[in-house]
CSV table of N, CA, C and O and ligand atoms in Angstrom, one decimal:
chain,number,residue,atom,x,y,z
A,1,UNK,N,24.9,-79.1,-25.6
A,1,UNK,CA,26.2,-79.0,-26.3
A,1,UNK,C,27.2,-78.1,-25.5
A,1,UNK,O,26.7,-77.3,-24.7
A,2,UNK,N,28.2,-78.2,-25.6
A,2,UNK,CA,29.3,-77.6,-25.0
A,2,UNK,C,29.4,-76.0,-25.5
A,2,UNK,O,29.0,-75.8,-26.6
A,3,UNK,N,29.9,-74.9,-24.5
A,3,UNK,CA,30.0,-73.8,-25.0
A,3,UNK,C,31.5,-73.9,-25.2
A,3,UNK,O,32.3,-74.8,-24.8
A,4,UNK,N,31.9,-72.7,-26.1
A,4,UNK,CA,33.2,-72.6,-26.4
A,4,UNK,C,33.7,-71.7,-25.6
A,4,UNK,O,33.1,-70.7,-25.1
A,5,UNK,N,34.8,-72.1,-25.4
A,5,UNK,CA,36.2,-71.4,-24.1
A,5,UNK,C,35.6,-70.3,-24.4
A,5,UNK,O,34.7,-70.0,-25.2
A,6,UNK,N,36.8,-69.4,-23.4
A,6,UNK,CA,36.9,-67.7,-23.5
A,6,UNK,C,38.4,-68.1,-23.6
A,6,UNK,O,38.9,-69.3,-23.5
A,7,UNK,N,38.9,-66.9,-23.7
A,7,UNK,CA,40.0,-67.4,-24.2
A,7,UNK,C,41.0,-67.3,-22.9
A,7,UNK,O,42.0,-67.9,-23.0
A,8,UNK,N,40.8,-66.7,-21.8
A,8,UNK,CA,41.2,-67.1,-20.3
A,8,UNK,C,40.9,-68.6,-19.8
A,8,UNK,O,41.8,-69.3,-19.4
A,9,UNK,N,39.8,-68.8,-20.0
A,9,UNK,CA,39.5,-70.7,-20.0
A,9,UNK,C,40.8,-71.4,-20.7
A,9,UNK,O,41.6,-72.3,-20.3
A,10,UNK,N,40.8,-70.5,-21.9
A,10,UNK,CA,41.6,-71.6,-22.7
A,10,UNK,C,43.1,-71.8,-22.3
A,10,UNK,O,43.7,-72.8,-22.1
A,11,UNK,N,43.3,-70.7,-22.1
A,11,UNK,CA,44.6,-70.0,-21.5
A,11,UNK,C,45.2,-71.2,-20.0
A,11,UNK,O,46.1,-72.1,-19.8
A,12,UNK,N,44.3,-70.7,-19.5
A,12,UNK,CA,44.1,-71.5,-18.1
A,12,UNK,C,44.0,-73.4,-18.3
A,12,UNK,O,44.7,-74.3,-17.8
A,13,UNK,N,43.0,-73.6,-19.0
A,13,UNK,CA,43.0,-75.2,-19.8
A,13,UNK,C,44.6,-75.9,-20.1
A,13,UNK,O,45.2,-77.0,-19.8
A,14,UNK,N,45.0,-74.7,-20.7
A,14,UNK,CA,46.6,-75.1,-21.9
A,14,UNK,C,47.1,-75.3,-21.1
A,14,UNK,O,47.9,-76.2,-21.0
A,15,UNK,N,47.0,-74.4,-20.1
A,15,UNK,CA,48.4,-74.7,-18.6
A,15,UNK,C,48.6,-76.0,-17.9
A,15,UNK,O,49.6,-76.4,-17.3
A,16,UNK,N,47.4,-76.7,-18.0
A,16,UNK,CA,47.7,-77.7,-17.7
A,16,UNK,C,47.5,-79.0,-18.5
A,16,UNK,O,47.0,-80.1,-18.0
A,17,UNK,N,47.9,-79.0,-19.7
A,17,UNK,CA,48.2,-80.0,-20.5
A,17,UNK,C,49.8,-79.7,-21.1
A,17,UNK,O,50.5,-78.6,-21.0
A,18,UNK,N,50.0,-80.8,-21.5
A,18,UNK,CA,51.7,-81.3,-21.5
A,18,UNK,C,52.0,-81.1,-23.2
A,18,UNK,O,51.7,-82.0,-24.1
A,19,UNK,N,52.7,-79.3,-23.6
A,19,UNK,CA,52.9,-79.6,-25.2
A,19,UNK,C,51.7,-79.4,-26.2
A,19,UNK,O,51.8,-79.7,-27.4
A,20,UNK,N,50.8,-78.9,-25.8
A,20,UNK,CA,49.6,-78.7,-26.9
A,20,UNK,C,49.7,-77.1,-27.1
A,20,UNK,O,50.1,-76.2,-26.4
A,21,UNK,N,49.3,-77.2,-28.1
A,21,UNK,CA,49.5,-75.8,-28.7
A,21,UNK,C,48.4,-75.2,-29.4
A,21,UNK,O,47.8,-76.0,-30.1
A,22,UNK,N,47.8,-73.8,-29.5
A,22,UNK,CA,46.5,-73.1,-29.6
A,22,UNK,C,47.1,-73.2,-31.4
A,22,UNK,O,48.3,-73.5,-31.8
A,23,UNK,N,45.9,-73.0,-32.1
A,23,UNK,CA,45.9,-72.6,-33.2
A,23,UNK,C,44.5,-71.6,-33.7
A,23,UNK,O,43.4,-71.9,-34.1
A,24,UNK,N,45.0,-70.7,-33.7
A,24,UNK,CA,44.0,-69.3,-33.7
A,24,UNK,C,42.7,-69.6,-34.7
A,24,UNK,O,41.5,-69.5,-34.5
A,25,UNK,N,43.6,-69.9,-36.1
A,25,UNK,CA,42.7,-69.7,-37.1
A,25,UNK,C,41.7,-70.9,-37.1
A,25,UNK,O,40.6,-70.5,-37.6
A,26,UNK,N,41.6,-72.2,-36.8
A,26,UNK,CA,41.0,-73.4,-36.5
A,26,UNK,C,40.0,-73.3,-35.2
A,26,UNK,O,39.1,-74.0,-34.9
A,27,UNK,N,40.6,-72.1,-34.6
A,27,UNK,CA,40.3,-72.3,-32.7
A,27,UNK,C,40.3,-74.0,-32.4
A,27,UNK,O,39.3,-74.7,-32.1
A,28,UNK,N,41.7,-74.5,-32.5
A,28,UNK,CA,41.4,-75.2,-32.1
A,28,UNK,C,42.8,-75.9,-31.2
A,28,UNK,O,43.7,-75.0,-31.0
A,29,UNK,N,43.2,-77.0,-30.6
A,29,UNK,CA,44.5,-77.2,-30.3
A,29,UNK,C,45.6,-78.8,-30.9
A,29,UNK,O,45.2,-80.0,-31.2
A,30,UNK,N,46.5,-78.5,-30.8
A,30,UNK,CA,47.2,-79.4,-32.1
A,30,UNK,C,48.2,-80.1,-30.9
A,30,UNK,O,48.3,-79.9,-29.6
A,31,UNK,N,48.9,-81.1,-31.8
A,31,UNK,CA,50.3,-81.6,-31.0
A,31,UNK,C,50.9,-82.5,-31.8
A,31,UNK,O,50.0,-83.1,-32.4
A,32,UNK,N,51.9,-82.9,-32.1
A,32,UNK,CA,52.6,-83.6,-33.1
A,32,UNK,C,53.7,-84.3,-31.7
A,32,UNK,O,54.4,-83.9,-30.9
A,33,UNK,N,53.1,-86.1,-32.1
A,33,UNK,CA,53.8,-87.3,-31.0
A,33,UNK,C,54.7,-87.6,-32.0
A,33,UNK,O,54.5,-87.4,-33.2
A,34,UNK,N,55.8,-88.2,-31.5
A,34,UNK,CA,56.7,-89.0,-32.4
A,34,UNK,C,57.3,-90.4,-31.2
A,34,UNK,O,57.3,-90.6,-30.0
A,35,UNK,N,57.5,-91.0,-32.1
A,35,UNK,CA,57.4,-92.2,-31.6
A,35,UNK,C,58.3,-93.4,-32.0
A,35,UNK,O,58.0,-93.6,-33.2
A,36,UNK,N,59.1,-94.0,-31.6
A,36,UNK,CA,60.1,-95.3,-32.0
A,36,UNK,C,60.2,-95.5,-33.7
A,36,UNK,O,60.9,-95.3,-34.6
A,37,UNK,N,58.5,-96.2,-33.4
A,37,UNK,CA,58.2,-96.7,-35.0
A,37,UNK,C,56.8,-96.7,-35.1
A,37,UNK,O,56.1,-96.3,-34.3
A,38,UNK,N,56.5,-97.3,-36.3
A,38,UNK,CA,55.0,-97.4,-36.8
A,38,UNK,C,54.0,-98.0,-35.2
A,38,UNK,O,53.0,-97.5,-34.6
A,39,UNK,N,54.5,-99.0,-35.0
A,39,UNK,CA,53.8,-100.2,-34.1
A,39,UNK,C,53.9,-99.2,-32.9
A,39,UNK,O,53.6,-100.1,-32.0
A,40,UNK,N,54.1,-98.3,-32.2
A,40,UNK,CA,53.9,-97.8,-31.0
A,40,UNK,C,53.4,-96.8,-31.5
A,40,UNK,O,52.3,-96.6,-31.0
A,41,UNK,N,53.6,-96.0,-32.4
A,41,UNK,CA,52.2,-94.9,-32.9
A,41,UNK,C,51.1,-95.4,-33.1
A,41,UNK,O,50.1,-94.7,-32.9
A,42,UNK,N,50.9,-96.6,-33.5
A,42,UNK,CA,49.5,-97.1,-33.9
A,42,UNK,C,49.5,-97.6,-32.4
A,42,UNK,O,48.8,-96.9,-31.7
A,43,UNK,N,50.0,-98.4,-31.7
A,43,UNK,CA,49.3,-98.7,-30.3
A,43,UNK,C,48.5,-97.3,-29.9
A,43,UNK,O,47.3,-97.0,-30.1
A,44,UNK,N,49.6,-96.3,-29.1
A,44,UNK,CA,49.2,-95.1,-29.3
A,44,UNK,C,47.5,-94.9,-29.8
A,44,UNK,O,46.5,-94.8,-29.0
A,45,UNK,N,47.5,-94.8,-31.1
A,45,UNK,CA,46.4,-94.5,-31.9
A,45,UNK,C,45.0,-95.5,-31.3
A,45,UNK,O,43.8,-95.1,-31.1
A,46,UNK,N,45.5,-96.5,-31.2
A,46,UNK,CA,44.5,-97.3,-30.7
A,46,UNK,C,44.1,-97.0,-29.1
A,46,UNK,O,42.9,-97.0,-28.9
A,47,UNK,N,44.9,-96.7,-28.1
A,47,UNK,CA,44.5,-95.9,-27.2
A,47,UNK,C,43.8,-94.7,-27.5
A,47,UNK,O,42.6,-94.7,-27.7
A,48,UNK,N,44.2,-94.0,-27.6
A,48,UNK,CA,43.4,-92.9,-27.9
A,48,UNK,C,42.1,-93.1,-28.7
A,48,UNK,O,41.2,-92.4,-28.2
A,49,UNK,N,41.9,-93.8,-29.8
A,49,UNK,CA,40.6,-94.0,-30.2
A,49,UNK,C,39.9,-94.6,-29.7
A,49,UNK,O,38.8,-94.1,-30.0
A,50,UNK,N,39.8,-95.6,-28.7
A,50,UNK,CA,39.0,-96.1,-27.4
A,50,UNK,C,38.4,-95.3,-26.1
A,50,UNK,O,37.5,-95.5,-25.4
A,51,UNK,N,39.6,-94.1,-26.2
A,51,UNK,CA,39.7,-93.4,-25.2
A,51,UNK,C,38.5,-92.2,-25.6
A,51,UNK,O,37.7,-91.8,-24.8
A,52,UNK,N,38.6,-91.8,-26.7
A,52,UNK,CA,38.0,-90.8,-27.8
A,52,UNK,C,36.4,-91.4,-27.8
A,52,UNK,O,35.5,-90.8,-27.2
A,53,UNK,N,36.2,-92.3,-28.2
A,53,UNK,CA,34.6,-93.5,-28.3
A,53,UNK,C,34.1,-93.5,-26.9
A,53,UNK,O,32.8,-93.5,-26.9
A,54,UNK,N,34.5,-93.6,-26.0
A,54,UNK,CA,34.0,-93.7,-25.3
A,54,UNK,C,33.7,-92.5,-24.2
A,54,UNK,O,32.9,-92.6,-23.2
A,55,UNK,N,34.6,-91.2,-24.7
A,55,UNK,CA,34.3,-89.7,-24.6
A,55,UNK,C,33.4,-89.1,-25.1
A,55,UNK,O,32.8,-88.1,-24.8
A,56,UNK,N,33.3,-89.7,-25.9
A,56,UNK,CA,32.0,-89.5,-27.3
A,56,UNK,C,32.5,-88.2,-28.3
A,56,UNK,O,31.7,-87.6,-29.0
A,57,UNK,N,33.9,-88.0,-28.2
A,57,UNK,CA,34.8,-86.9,-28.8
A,57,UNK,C,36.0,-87.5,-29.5
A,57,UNK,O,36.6,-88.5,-29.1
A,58,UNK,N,36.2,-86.9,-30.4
A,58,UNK,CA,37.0,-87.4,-31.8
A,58,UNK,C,37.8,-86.6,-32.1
A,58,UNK,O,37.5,-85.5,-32.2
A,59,UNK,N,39.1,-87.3,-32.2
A,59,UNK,CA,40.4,-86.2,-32.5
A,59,UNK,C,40.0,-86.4,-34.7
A,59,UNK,O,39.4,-87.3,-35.3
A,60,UNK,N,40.6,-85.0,-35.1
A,60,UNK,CA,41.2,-85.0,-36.6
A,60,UNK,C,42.6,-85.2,-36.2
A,60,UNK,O,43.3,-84.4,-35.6
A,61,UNK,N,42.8,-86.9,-36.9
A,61,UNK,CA,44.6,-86.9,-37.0
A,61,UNK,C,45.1,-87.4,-38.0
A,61,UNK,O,44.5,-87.7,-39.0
A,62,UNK,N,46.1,-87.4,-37.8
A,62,UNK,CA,46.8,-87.9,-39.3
A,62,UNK,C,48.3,-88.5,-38.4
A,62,UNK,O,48.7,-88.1,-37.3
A,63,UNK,N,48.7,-89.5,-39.3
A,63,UNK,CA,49.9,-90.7,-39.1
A,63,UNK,C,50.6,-91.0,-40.1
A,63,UNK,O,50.2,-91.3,-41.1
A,64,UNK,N,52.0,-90.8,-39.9
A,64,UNK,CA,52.9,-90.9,-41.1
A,64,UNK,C,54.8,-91.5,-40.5
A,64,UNK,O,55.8,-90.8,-40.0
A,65,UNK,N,54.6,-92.8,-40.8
A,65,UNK,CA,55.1,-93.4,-40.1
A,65,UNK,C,54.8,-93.3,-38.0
A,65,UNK,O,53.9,-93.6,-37.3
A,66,UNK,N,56.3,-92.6,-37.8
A,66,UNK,CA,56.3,-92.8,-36.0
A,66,UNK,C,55.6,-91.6,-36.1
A,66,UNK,O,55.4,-91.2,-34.9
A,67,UNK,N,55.1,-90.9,-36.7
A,67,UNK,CA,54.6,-89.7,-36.1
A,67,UNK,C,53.0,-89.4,-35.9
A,67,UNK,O,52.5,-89.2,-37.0
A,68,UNK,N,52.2,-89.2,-35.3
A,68,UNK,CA,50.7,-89.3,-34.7
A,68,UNK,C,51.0,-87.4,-34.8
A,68,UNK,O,51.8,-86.6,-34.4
A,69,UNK,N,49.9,-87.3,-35.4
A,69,UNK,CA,49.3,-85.2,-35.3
A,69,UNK,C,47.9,-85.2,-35.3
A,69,UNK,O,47.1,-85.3,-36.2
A,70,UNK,N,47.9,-84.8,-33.8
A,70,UNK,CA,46.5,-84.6,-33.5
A,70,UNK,C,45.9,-83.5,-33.5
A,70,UNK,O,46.6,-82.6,-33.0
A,71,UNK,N,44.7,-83.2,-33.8
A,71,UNK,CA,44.0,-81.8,-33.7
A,71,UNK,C,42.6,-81.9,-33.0
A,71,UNK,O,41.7,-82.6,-33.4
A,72,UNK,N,42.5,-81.4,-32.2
A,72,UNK,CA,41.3,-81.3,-31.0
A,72,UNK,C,40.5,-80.1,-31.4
A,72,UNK,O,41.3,-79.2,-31.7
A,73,UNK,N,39.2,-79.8,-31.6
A,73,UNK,CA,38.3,-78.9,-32.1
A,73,UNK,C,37.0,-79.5,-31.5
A,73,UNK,O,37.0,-80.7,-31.2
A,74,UNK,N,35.8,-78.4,-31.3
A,74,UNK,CA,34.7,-79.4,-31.3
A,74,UNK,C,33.8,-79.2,-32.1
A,74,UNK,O,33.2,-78.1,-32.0
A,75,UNK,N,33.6,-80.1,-33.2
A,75,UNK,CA,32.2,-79.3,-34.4
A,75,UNK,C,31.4,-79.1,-34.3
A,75,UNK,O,30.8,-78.8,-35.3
A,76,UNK,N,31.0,-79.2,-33.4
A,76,UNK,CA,29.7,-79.3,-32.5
A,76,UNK,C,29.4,-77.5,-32.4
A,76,UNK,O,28.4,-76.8,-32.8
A,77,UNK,N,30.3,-77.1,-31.9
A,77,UNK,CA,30.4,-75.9,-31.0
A,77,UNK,C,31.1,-74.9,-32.0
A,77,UNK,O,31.1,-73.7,-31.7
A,78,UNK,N,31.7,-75.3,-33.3
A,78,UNK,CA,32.3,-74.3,-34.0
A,78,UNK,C,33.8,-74.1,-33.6
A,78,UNK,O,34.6,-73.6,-34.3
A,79,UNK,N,34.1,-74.8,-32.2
A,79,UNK,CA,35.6,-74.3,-31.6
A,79,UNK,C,35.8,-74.9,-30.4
A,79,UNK,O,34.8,-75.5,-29.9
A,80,UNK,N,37.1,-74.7,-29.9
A,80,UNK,CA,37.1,-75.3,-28.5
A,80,UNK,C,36.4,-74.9,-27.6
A,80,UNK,O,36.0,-73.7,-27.2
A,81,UNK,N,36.0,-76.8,-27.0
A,81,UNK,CA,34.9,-76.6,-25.7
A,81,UNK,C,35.9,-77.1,-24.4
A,81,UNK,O,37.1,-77.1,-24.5
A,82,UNK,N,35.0,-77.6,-23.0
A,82,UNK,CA,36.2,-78.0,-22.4
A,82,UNK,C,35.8,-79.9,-22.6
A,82,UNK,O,35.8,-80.7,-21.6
A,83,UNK,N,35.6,-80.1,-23.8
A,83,UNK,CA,35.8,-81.2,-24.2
A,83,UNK,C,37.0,-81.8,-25.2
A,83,UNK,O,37.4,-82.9,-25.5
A,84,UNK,N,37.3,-80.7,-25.4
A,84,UNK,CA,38.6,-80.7,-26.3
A,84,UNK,C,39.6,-80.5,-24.7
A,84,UNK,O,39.9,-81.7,-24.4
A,85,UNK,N,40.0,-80.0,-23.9
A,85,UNK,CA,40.6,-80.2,-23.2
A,85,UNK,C,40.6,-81.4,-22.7
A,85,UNK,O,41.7,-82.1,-22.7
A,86,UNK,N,39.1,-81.9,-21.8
A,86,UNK,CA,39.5,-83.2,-21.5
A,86,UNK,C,39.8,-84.4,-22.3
A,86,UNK,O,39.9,-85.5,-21.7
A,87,UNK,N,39.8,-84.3,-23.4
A,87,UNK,CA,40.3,-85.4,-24.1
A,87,UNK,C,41.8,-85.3,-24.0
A,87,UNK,O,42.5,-86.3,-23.9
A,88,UNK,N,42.5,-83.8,-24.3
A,88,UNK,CA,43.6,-83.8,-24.6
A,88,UNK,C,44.4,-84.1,-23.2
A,88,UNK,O,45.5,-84.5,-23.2
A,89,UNK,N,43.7,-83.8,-22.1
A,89,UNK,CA,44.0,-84.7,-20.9
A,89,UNK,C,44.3,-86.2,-20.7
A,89,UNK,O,45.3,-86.7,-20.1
A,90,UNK,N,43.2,-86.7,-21.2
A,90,UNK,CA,43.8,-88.4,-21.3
A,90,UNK,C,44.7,-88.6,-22.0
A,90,UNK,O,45.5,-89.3,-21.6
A,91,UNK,N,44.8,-88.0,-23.2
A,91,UNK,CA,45.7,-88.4,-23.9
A,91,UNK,C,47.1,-88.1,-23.6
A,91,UNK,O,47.9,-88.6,-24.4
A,92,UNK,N,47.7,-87.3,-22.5
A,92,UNK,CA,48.7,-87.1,-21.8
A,92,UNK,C,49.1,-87.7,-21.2
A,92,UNK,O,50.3,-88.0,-21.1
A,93,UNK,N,47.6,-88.3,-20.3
A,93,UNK,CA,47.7,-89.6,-19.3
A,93,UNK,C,47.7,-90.9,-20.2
A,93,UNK,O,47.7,-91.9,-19.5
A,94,UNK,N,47.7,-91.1,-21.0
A,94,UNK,CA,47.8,-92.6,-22.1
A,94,UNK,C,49.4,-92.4,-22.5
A,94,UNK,O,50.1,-93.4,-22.7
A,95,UNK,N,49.9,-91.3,-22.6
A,95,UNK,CA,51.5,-91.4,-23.2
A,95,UNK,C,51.9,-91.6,-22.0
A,95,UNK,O,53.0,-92.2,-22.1
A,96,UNK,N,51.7,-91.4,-20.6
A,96,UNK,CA,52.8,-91.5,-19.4
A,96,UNK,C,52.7,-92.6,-19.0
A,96,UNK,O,53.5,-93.0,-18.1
B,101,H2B,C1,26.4,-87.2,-31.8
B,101,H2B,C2,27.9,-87.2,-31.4
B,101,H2B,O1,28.0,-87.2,-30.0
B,101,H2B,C3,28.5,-85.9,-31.9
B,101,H2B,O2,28.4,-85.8,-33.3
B,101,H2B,C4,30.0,-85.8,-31.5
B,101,H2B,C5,30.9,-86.9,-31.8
B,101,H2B,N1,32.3,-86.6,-31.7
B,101,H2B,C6,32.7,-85.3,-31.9
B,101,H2B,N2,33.9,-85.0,-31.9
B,101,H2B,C7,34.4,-83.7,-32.1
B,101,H2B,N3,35.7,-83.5,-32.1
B,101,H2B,N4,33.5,-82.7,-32.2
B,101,H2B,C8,32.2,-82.9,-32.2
B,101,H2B,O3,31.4,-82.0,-32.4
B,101,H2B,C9,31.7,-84.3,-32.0
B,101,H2B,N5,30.4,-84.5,-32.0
């Protein structure tokens, strides 16, 4: 299993992802996509869930209309590992 960040790791992790943001009380990290309309959030979604399955790591999100809100955690570990980063990596690389 994955250990959880230190929080210099984490620090260092966040710098290079595009817009994600810590959330203390979760330890975990968030981002809210917005998007045209429903059908490009859900494409969206469908990338990332393929992307996620075959990471063998799973975003908590939620969808309300154009808007995708992702939360990265690992439950495994209690908190962020650097598997919650590399996912939140692809998923940077799937929006560009
Ligand atoms: C057995 C399986 O690999 C684990 O249950 C994985 C699946 N996806 C997961 N996703 C997330 N976000 N956290 C986990 O701890 C986790 N565990």
């Amino acid at each position: 299993m994955a250990d959880k960040l230190s929080s210099t790791q984490r620090e260092r992790a966040l710098g290079g992802l595009n817009g994600w943001v810590y959330d203390e009380a979760g330890d975990a990290i968030s981002h809210v996509f917005k998007f045209k309309d429903f059908s490009e959030a859900f494409a969206f979604m469908t990338r990332v869930a393929l992307a996620a399955e075959s990471a063998g790591h799973h975003p908590e999100w939620s969808n309300s209309y154009n808007r995708v809100t992702i939360v990265l955690t690992t439950h495994d570990a209690g908190g962020l590992t650097t598997k919650d980063m590399a996912l939140a990596k692809v998923i940077d690389t799937i929006l560009v």
